[in-house]
CSV table of C-alpha atoms in Angstrom, one decimal:
chain,number,residue,atom,x,y,z
A,27,MET,CA,111.8,87.4,121.5
A,28,PHE,CA,111.5,91.1,122.5
A,29,LYS,CA,115.1,91.2,123.5
A,30,GLU,CA,115.8,91.0,119.7
A,31,ARG,CA,115.8,94.6,118.5
A,32,ASN,CA,114.6,93.9,115.0
A,33,PHE,CA,111.7,91.8,116.1
A,34,LEU,CA,110.7,94.4,118.7
A,35,PHE,CA,110.5,97.2,116.1
A,36,LEU,CA,108.7,94.9,113.7
A,37,TRP,CA,106.2,94.0,116.4
A,38,LEU,CA,105.7,97.6,117.6
A,39,GLY,CA,105.1,98.6,114.0
A,40,GLN,CA,102.4,96.0,113.7
A,41,VAL,CA,100.7,97.1,116.9
A,42,VAL,CA,100.3,100.7,115.8
A,43,SER,CA,99.4,99.7,112.2
A,44,ILE,CA,96.6,97.3,113.3
A,45,PHE,CA,95.5,99.8,116.0
A,46,GLY,CA,94.9,102.4,113.3
A,47,GLY,CA,93.3,99.8,111.1
A,48,ARG,CA,90.7,99.2,113.8
A,49,PHE,CA,89.7,102.8,113.6
A,50,SER,CA,89.0,102.7,109.8
A,51,GLU,CA,87.4,99.3,110.2
A,52,LEU,CA,84.7,100.8,112.2
A,53,VAL,CA,84.5,104.4,110.9
A,54,ILE,CA,84.3,103.7,107.1
A,55,PRO,CA,81.3,101.2,107.1
A,56,TRP,CA,79.6,103.2,109.9
A,57,MET,CA,79.9,106.4,107.8
A,58,VAL,CA,78.6,104.7,104.7
A,59,LEU,CA,75.7,103.1,106.6
A,60,GLN,CA,74.9,106.5,108.2
A,61,ILE,CA,74.7,108.2,104.8
A,62,THR,CA,73.3,105.5,102.5
A,63,HIS,CA,71.5,103.2,104.9
A,64,SER,CA,72.6,100.4,102.7
A,65,PRO,CA,74.6,97.3,104.0
A,66,MET,CA,75.3,96.4,100.3
A,67,LYS,CA,77.0,99.8,99.7
A,68,ALA,CA,79.0,99.3,102.9
A,69,ALA,CA,80.0,95.9,101.5
A,70,LEU,CA,81.0,97.4,98.1
A,71,VAL,CA,83.3,99.9,99.9
A,72,ALA,CA,84.9,97.0,101.8
A,73,ILE,CA,85.3,95.1,98.6
A,74,SER,CA,87.2,97.9,97.0
A,75,THR,CA,90.2,97.3,99.2
A,76,GLN,CA,90.4,93.7,97.9
A,77,ILE,CA,90.4,94.3,94.2
A,78,ALA,CA,94.2,94.8,93.8
A,79,PRO,CA,95.0,91.2,95.0
A,80,LEU,CA,92.9,89.8,92.1
A,81,PHE,CA,95.2,91.4,89.5
A,82,LEU,CA,98.6,91.7,91.1
A,83,SER,CA,99.0,89.0,93.8
A,84,LEU,CA,100.7,86.5,91.6
A,85,PRO,CA,103.4,88.7,90.0
A,86,ALA,CA,103.7,90.8,93.2
A,87,GLY,CA,105.0,87.8,95.2
A,88,VAL,CA,107.8,86.9,92.8
A,89,PHE,CA,108.5,90.6,92.2
A,90,ILE,CA,109.1,91.1,96.0
A,91,GLU,CA,111.3,87.9,96.1
A,92,GLN,CA,113.8,89.8,94.0
A,93,ARG,CA,113.8,92.9,96.1
A,94,SER,CA,114.4,94.2,99.6
A,95,LYS,CA,111.5,93.1,101.8
A,96,LYS,CA,112.2,95.9,104.2
A,97,LYS,CA,112.2,98.6,101.6
A,98,THR,CA,109.1,97.2,99.9
A,99,ALA,CA,107.2,97.2,103.2
A,100,MET,CA,108.4,100.8,103.9
A,101,TYR,CA,107.2,102.1,100.5
A,102,ALA,CA,103.9,100.4,101.0
A,103,GLU,CA,103.3,102.0,104.4
A,104,PHE,CA,104.3,105.4,103.1
A,105,ILE,CA,101.7,105.1,100.3
A,106,ARG,CA,99.0,104.0,102.8
A,107,THR,CA,99.9,107.1,104.9
A,108,VAL,CA,99.3,109.3,101.9
A,109,THR,CA,96.1,107.7,100.7
A,110,MET,CA,94.5,107.7,104.2
A,111,THR,CA,95.5,111.4,104.6
A,112,LEU,CA,93.8,112.1,101.3
A,113,LEU,CA,90.6,110.4,102.5
A,114,VAL,CA,90.7,112.5,105.7
A,115,ILE,CA,90.9,115.7,103.6
A,116,ILE,CA,88.0,114.6,101.4
A,117,ILE,CA,85.8,113.9,104.5
A,118,MET,CA,86.8,117.2,106.1
A,119,ALA,CA,85.8,119.0,102.9
A,120,GLU,CA,82.4,117.2,103.2
A,121,LYS,CA,82.8,115.9,99.6
A,122,PHE,CA,81.3,112.4,100.2
A,123,ASN,CA,81.5,110.5,97.0
A,124,LEU,CA,81.2,106.7,97.0
A,125,PHE,CA,83.2,106.2,93.9
A,126,LEU,CA,86.1,108.5,95.0
A,127,ILE,CA,86.2,106.7,98.4
A,128,MET,CA,86.3,103.3,96.7
A,129,THR,CA,89.1,104.5,94.4
A,130,ILE,CA,91.3,105.7,97.4
A,131,LEU,CA,90.7,102.5,99.2
A,132,LEU,CA,91.6,100.5,96.1
A,133,VAL,CA,95.0,102.2,96.1
A,134,THR,CA,95.3,101.7,99.8
A,135,GLY,CA,94.5,98.0,99.3
A,136,LEU,CA,97.2,97.7,96.6
A,137,ALA,CA,99.8,99.1,99.0
A,138,GLY,CA,98.5,96.8,101.6
A,139,LEU,CA,99.0,93.8,99.3
A,140,PHE,CA,102.7,94.6,98.9
A,141,PHE,CA,103.1,95.3,102.6
A,142,ARG,CA,101.6,92.0,103.7
A,143,ILE,CA,103.7,89.9,101.3
A,144,ALA,CA,106.9,91.7,102.3
A,145,PHE,CA,106.0,91.7,106.0
A,146,HIS,CA,105.3,87.9,106.1
A,147,SER,CA,108.5,87.2,104.2
A,148,LEU,CA,110.4,89.3,106.8
A,149,LEU,CA,109.2,87.3,109.8
A,150,PRO,CA,111.3,84.1,109.3
A,151,MET,CA,114.3,86.3,108.3
A,152,VAL,CA,114.0,88.4,111.5
A,153,ALA,CA,113.0,85.8,114.0
A,154,GLY,CA,114.2,82.5,112.6
A,155,ARG,CA,112.2,79.5,111.5
A,156,ASN,CA,112.6,77.7,114.8
A,157,HIS,CA,110.3,80.2,116.6
A,158,LEU,CA,107.5,80.5,114.0
A,159,VAL,CA,104.7,79.4,116.4
A,160,ASP,CA,105.9,81.9,119.0
A,161,VAL,CA,106.3,84.6,116.4
A,162,HIS,CA,102.8,84.2,115.1
A,163,ASN,CA,101.4,84.1,118.6
A,164,TYR,CA,103.2,87.4,119.4
A,165,MET,CA,101.8,88.9,116.1
A,166,GLU,CA,98.4,87.7,117.2
A,167,GLY,CA,99.2,89.5,120.5
A,168,ALA,CA,99.7,92.7,118.5
A,169,ASP,CA,96.3,92.1,116.9
A,170,ALA,CA,94.8,91.4,120.4
A,171,ILE,CA,96.1,94.6,122.0
A,172,SER,CA,95.0,96.7,119.0
A,173,THR,CA,91.6,95.0,118.9
A,174,LEU,CA,91.0,95.4,122.6
A,175,ILE,CA,91.8,99.1,122.7
A,176,GLY,CA,91.3,100.3,119.1
A,177,PRO,CA,87.5,99.8,118.6
A,178,VAL,CA,86.6,101.4,121.9
A,179,LEU,CA,88.7,104.5,121.2
A,180,ALA,CA,87.5,104.5,117.6
A,181,GLY,CA,83.8,104.6,118.8
A,182,ILE,CA,84.5,107.3,121.3
A,183,ALA,CA,86.5,109.4,118.8
A,184,LEU,CA,83.8,108.9,116.1
A,185,SER,CA,81.2,110.2,118.6
A,186,LYS,CA,83.2,113.1,119.9
A,187,MET,CA,85.5,114.2,117.0
A,188,GLY,CA,83.9,113.0,113.8
A,189,ALA,CA,84.9,110.6,111.0
A,190,ALA,CA,87.8,112.8,109.6
A,191,ALA,CA,89.7,113.1,112.9
A,192,THR,CA,89.2,109.4,113.7
A,193,LEU,CA,90.6,108.4,110.3
A,194,GLY,CA,93.5,110.7,110.8
A,195,ILE,CA,94.6,108.4,113.6
A,196,ASP,CA,94.7,105.6,111.1
A,197,ALA,CA,96.8,107.7,108.7
A,198,PHE,CA,99.3,108.5,111.5
A,199,SER,CA,99.5,104.8,112.5
A,200,PHE,CA,100.7,103.9,109.0
A,201,PHE,CA,103.4,106.6,109.4
A,202,LEU,CA,104.5,105.2,112.7
A,203,SER,CA,104.7,101.7,111.1
A,204,PHE,CA,106.9,103.2,108.3
A,205,ILE,CA,109.3,104.6,111.0
A,206,SER,CA,109.5,101.2,112.8
A,207,LEU,CA,110.5,99.5,109.5
A,208,MET,CA,113.2,102.1,109.0
A,209,LEU,CA,114.7,101.1,112.4
A,210,ILE,CA,115.2,97.4,111.6
A,211,THR,CA,118.3,95.9,110.0
A,212,VAL,CA,117.9,93.0,107.6
A,213,THR,CA,120.5,91.4,105.4
A,214,ASN,CA,119.1,90.7,101.9
A,215,ARG,CA,120.3,87.6,100.1
A,216,ASP,CA,119.5,85.9,96.8
A,217,LEU,CA,118.1,89.1,95.2
A,218,ARG,CA,117.9,88.5,91.5
A,219,ASN,CA,117.1,90.7,88.6
A,220,LYS,CA,115.9,93.9,90.1
A,221,ASN,CA,115.1,95.5,86.7
A,222,GLU,CA,112.5,93.0,85.8
A,223,PRO,CA,109.1,94.7,85.6
A,224,LEU,CA,106.1,93.9,87.8
A,225,TRP,CA,104.1,92.6,84.9
A,226,SER,CA,105.9,89.9,82.9
A,227,LYS,CA,105.1,86.4,81.7
A,228,GLU,CA,107.9,84.9,83.7
A,229,LEU,CA,106.8,86.5,87.0
A,230,PHE,CA,103.2,85.5,86.3
A,231,ASN,CA,104.2,81.9,85.7
A,232,GLN,CA,106.3,81.8,88.8
A,233,GLY,CA,103.3,83.2,90.7
A,234,VAL,CA,101.2,80.4,89.4
A,235,GLU,CA,103.7,78.0,90.8
A,236,GLY,CA,103.1,79.6,94.2
A,237,ILE,CA,99.4,78.7,93.9
A,238,LYS,CA,100.3,75.2,92.9
A,239,MET,CA,102.4,74.9,96.0
A,240,LEU,CA,99.4,75.7,98.1
A,241,PHE,CA,97.8,72.5,96.8
A,242,SER,CA,100.9,70.4,96.3
A,243,THR,CA,100.4,68.0,99.3
A,244,ARG,CA,97.5,66.9,101.4
A,245,ILE,CA,98.8,69.0,104.3
A,246,GLN,CA,99.2,72.1,102.1
A,247,ARG,CA,95.7,71.6,100.8
A,248,PHE,CA,94.2,71.3,104.3
A,249,ILE,CA,96.1,74.4,105.4
A,250,THR,CA,94.9,76.3,102.4
A,251,LEU,CA,91.3,75.4,102.9
A,252,ASN,CA,91.4,76.5,106.5
A,253,HIS,CA,93.3,79.7,105.5
A,254,LEU,CA,90.4,80.6,103.2
A,255,VAL,CA,87.7,79.6,105.7
A,256,LEU,CA,89.3,81.7,108.5
A,257,HIS,CA,89.5,84.8,106.3
A,258,PHE,CA,85.9,84.4,105.0
A,259,ILE,CA,84.6,84.2,108.5
A,260,THR,CA,86.7,87.0,109.9
A,261,HIS,CA,85.6,89.5,107.2
A,262,SER,CA,82.0,88.4,107.1
A,263,ILE,CA,81.6,88.7,110.9
A,264,THR,CA,83.4,92.1,111.1
A,265,LEU,CA,80.9,93.7,108.7
A,266,LEU,CA,77.9,91.8,110.0
A,267,VAL,CA,78.5,92.8,113.6
A,268,ILE,CA,78.7,96.5,112.7
A,269,ILE,CA,75.5,96.2,110.7
A,270,LEU,CA,73.8,94.2,113.5
A,271,ALA,CA,74.9,96.7,116.1
A,272,LYS,CA,73.7,99.7,114.1
A,273,GLN,CA,70.4,98.4,112.6
A,274,ASN,CA,69.2,95.6,115.0
A,275,LEU,CA,70.6,96.4,118.4
A,276,GLU,CA,70.6,100.2,117.7
A,277,LEU,CA,73.9,100.7,119.5
A,278,SER,CA,75.8,104.0,119.3
A,279,ALA,CA,79.2,104.3,117.7
A,280,SER,CA,80.9,104.1,121.1
A,281,GLN,CA,78.9,101.1,122.2
A,282,THR,CA,79.7,99.4,118.9
A,283,GLY,CA,83.4,100.0,119.6
A,284,ILE,CA,83.0,98.3,123.0
A,285,LEU,CA,81.3,95.3,121.3
A,286,LEU,CA,84.1,95.0,118.8
A,287,SER,CA,86.7,95.2,121.6
A,288,GLY,CA,85.2,92.0,122.9
A,289,ALA,CA,87.2,90.3,120.1
A,290,GLY,CA,90.4,91.9,121.6
A,291,VAL,CA,89.7,90.5,125.0
A,292,GLY,CA,89.2,87.1,123.4
A,293,ASN,CA,92.5,87.5,121.5
A,294,ILE,CA,94.4,88.2,124.7
A,295,ILE,CA,93.0,85.2,126.4
A,296,GLY,CA,93.8,83.1,123.3
A,297,ILE,CA,97.5,84.2,123.4
A,298,PHE,CA,97.9,82.9,127.0
A,299,MET,CA,95.9,79.7,126.2
A,300,MET,CA,98.1,79.1,123.1
A,301,LYS,CA,101.2,78.9,125.3
A,302,LEU,CA,99.5,76.2,127.4
A,303,LEU,CA,98.3,74.1,124.5
A,304,LYS,CA,101.4,73.6,122.4
A,305,ASN,CA,101.4,69.9,123.2
A,306,ALA,CA,97.8,69.4,122.2
A,307,HIS,CA,97.1,67.4,119.0
A,308,TRP,CA,96.9,69.7,116.0
A,309,ASN,CA,93.6,68.3,114.5
A,310,LEU,CA,91.8,68.0,117.9
A,311,LEU,CA,92.9,71.5,119.1
A,312,TYR,CA,92.1,73.1,115.7
A,313,GLY,CA,88.7,71.5,115.4
A,314,THR,CA,87.8,72.4,119.0
A,315,LEU,CA,88.7,76.0,118.4
A,316,LEU,CA,86.5,76.2,115.3
A,317,LEU,CA,83.6,74.7,117.3
A,318,CYS,CA,84.1,77.3,120.1
A,319,SER,CA,84.2,80.1,117.6
A,320,SER,CA,81.0,78.8,116.0
A,321,CYS,CA,79.3,78.9,119.4
A,322,GLY,CA,80.4,82.5,119.9
A,323,ILE,CA,78.7,83.5,116.6
A,324,ILE,CA,75.5,81.9,117.8
A,325,ILE,CA,75.6,83.9,121.0
A,326,VAL,CA,76.1,87.1,119.0
A,327,SER,CA,73.2,86.2,116.7
A,328,PHE,CA,70.7,85.9,119.5
A,329,SER,CA,71.9,88.6,121.8
A,330,ALA,CA,69.3,91.2,122.8
A,331,ASN,CA,71.8,93.6,124.3
A,332,LEU,CA,75.4,94.8,124.2
A,333,TRP,CA,76.9,92.6,126.9
A,334,PHE,CA,75.6,89.3,125.7
A,335,ALA,CA,76.9,90.1,122.2
A,336,PHE,CA,80.2,91.2,123.9
A,337,ILE,CA,80.6,87.7,125.4
A,338,GLY,CA,79.9,86.1,122.0
A,339,MET,CA,82.5,88.2,120.3
A,340,LEU,CA,85.0,87.3,123.1
A,341,LEU,CA,84.4,83.5,122.5
A,342,PHE,CA,84.3,83.9,118.7
A,343,ASP,CA,87.5,85.8,118.2
A,344,GLY,CA,89.5,84.3,121.1
A,345,ALA,CA,89.1,80.8,119.5
A,346,LEU,CA,89.6,82.1,116.0
A,347,SER,CA,92.7,84.0,116.8
A,348,MET,CA,94.3,80.7,118.1
A,349,ALA,CA,93.2,79.0,114.9
A,350,PHE,CA,95.0,81.7,112.9
A,351,VAL,CA,98.2,81.2,114.9
A,352,ILE,CA,98.2,77.4,114.3
A,353,ASN,CA,97.3,77.7,110.6
A,354,GLY,CA,99.8,80.6,109.9
A,355,ALA,CA,102.7,78.8,111.6
A,356,ALA,CA,101.9,75.6,109.8
A,357,ARG,CA,101.9,77.4,106.4
A,358,GLN,CA,105.4,78.9,106.9
A,359,THR,CA,106.7,75.7,108.4
A,360,VAL,CA,106.0,73.6,105.3
A,361,THR,CA,107.2,76.3,102.9
A,362,PRO,CA,111.0,76.9,102.2
A,363,ASN,CA,112.3,80.4,102.7
A,364,GLN,CA,113.0,81.1,99.1
A,365,PHE,CA,109.3,80.5,98.2
A,366,LEU,CA,107.7,82.3,101.1
A,367,ALA,CA,106.9,85.5,99.0
A,368,ARG,CA,105.3,83.7,96.1
A,369,VAL,CA,103.3,81.3,98.3
A,370,SER,CA,102.2,84.3,100.3
A,371,SER,CA,101.1,86.1,97.1
A,372,GLY,CA,99.3,83.0,95.9
A,373,GLY,CA,97.5,82.8,99.3
A,374,LEU,CA,96.6,86.5,99.0
A,375,LEU,CA,95.1,86.0,95.6
A,376,LEU,CA,92.8,83.3,96.9
A,377,THR,CA,92.2,85.4,100.1
A,378,GLY,CA,91.3,88.4,98.0
A,379,ILE,CA,88.7,86.4,96.1
A,380,VAL,CA,87.3,84.9,99.3
A,381,VAL,CA,87.2,88.3,101.1
A,382,ILE,CA,85.3,89.9,98.2
A,383,PHE,CA,82.8,87.1,98.3
A,384,ALA,CA,82.7,87.4,102.2
A,385,ASN,CA,81.8,91.1,102.1
A,386,GLY,CA,79.4,90.6,99.2
A,387,PHE,CA,77.8,87.8,101.1
A,388,ALA,CA,77.5,89.8,104.4
A,389,GLY,CA,76.2,92.9,102.7
A,390,SER,CA,73.7,91.2,100.4
A,391,VAL,CA,72.2,88.8,103.0
A,392,ALA,CA,72.0,91.5,105.6
A,393,GLU,CA,70.2,93.8,103.2
A,394,TRP,CA,67.9,91.3,101.5
A,395,ILE,CA,67.2,89.0,104.4
A,396,ASN,CA,68.8,90.0,107.8
A,397,PRO,CA,72.2,90.0,109.4
A,398,VAL,CA,71.2,87.2,111.9
A,399,SER,CA,70.7,84.8,109.0
A,400,ALA,CA,74.1,85.6,107.6
A,401,LEU,CA,75.7,85.1,111.1
A,402,LEU,CA,74.1,81.7,111.5
A,403,ILE,CA,75.4,80.6,108.0
A,404,CYS,CA,78.9,81.6,109.2
A,405,SER,CA,78.5,79.5,112.3
A,406,CYS,CA,77.5,76.5,110.3
A,407,ILE,CA,80.5,76.9,108.1
A,408,LEU,CA,82.8,76.8,111.1
A,409,PHE,CA,81.0,73.8,112.5
A,410,LEU,CA,81.4,71.8,109.3
A,411,ASN,CA,85.1,72.7,109.1
A,412,SER,CA,85.5,71.6,112.7
A,413,VAL,CA,84.2,68.2,111.8
A,414,ILE,CA,86.6,68.0,108.8
A,415,SER,CA,89.5,69.0,111.1
A,416,TYR,CA,88.7,66.2,113.6
A,417,ARG,CA,89.0,63.7,110.8
A,418,GLN,CA,92.5,64.7,109.6
A,419,LYS,CA,94.4,61.7,111.0
A,420,GLN,CA,97.7,62.9,109.4
A,421,LEU,CA,97.6,65.9,111.7
A,422,ASN,CA,97.1,63.9,114.8
A,423,ARG,CA,100.3,65.1,116.4
A,424,SER,CA,101.2,67.9,118.8
A,425,VAL,CA,101.3,71.5,117.6
A,426,ALA,CA,104.9,71.9,119.0
A,427,SER,CA,106.2,68.9,117.0
A,428,PHE,CA,104.4,69.8,113.8
A,429,SER,CA,107.3,72.0,112.5
A,430,VAL,CA,109.8,69.2,113.0
A,431,ASP,CA,107.7,66.5,111.5
A,432,THR,CA,106.7,68.3,108.3
A,433,LYS,CA,110.0,69.9,107.2
């Protein structure tokens, strides 16, 4: 796959973009917790990045279908570069204002919405539909590399250079992603009325069709359910682990970065494991991965020091990253090319709702009860979904043959 120039640049752009995201993922909630001592306020800041999908996901998908996916992704990355740079300037000026930070992150989240829809629509166009499992595994590899290195360096940078300089790395990563998109070549076909506005009744109705497609068949419904569960768990655990590290384990910023990098180690192991397990049955492999991830959360919950928690994060995210690969490839496999953007936007709308709920859940339970209770609830959710997965007889086929059998 890396011999293909377009895919290589697309992949490299993802590596640096996710890498930078790991910096802000640690720094922003850490900074809010440091100043406010409130997990709920840290959750509200995280929620601000997810507000845009609630209002624009449906029309955005159809809107992007009619335009160049490459240019849309480029514009989005440029806007994210500008907004993160603005956030850096505000922090350097020591003008901490919760509302202002949430507003900047809201705009950043809006640009991120357009980027994700355009980017996921680009993948089959650049790599071809016959390689979707490999493509998603490579993209998970980009996440793994960034998650392995990013949190450690973020923790060190936060300790040594401060929040502003650390977030500056995130802003620069968006700029590098913008450059990588400039370097790819994509032929755009079937672009329709480019003058149609983002908000229109027709676009909204077509976006609703995208949501209907997510529930149109039993397989689509199962994939959608798991898509939402995976995102709920990922965003809940990310915030909860930072809260647990700071308030319960009393770790430093650099130690918290090491803890979060355990997820990256798990991701890398998961990538190599995925190549060996293509012939495993879909429902059995998926259910087992969720069960392993659930056990990882339990280890994190009852850890008394950094390294036990590190092992738990490794198991949790290693298994969950493989589940993301299987679920993401399955979604694009059962969706025709011409509907990928609207289905992606419908998925992002549902994801946005779930992520807002996930962050609210994590912040409120951590503040009003304790983060360990919230972690154990997440473990139970994965366990129950694992049982449901084992019972899906229509998915009792190999992962490698899934794309052929469901077209």
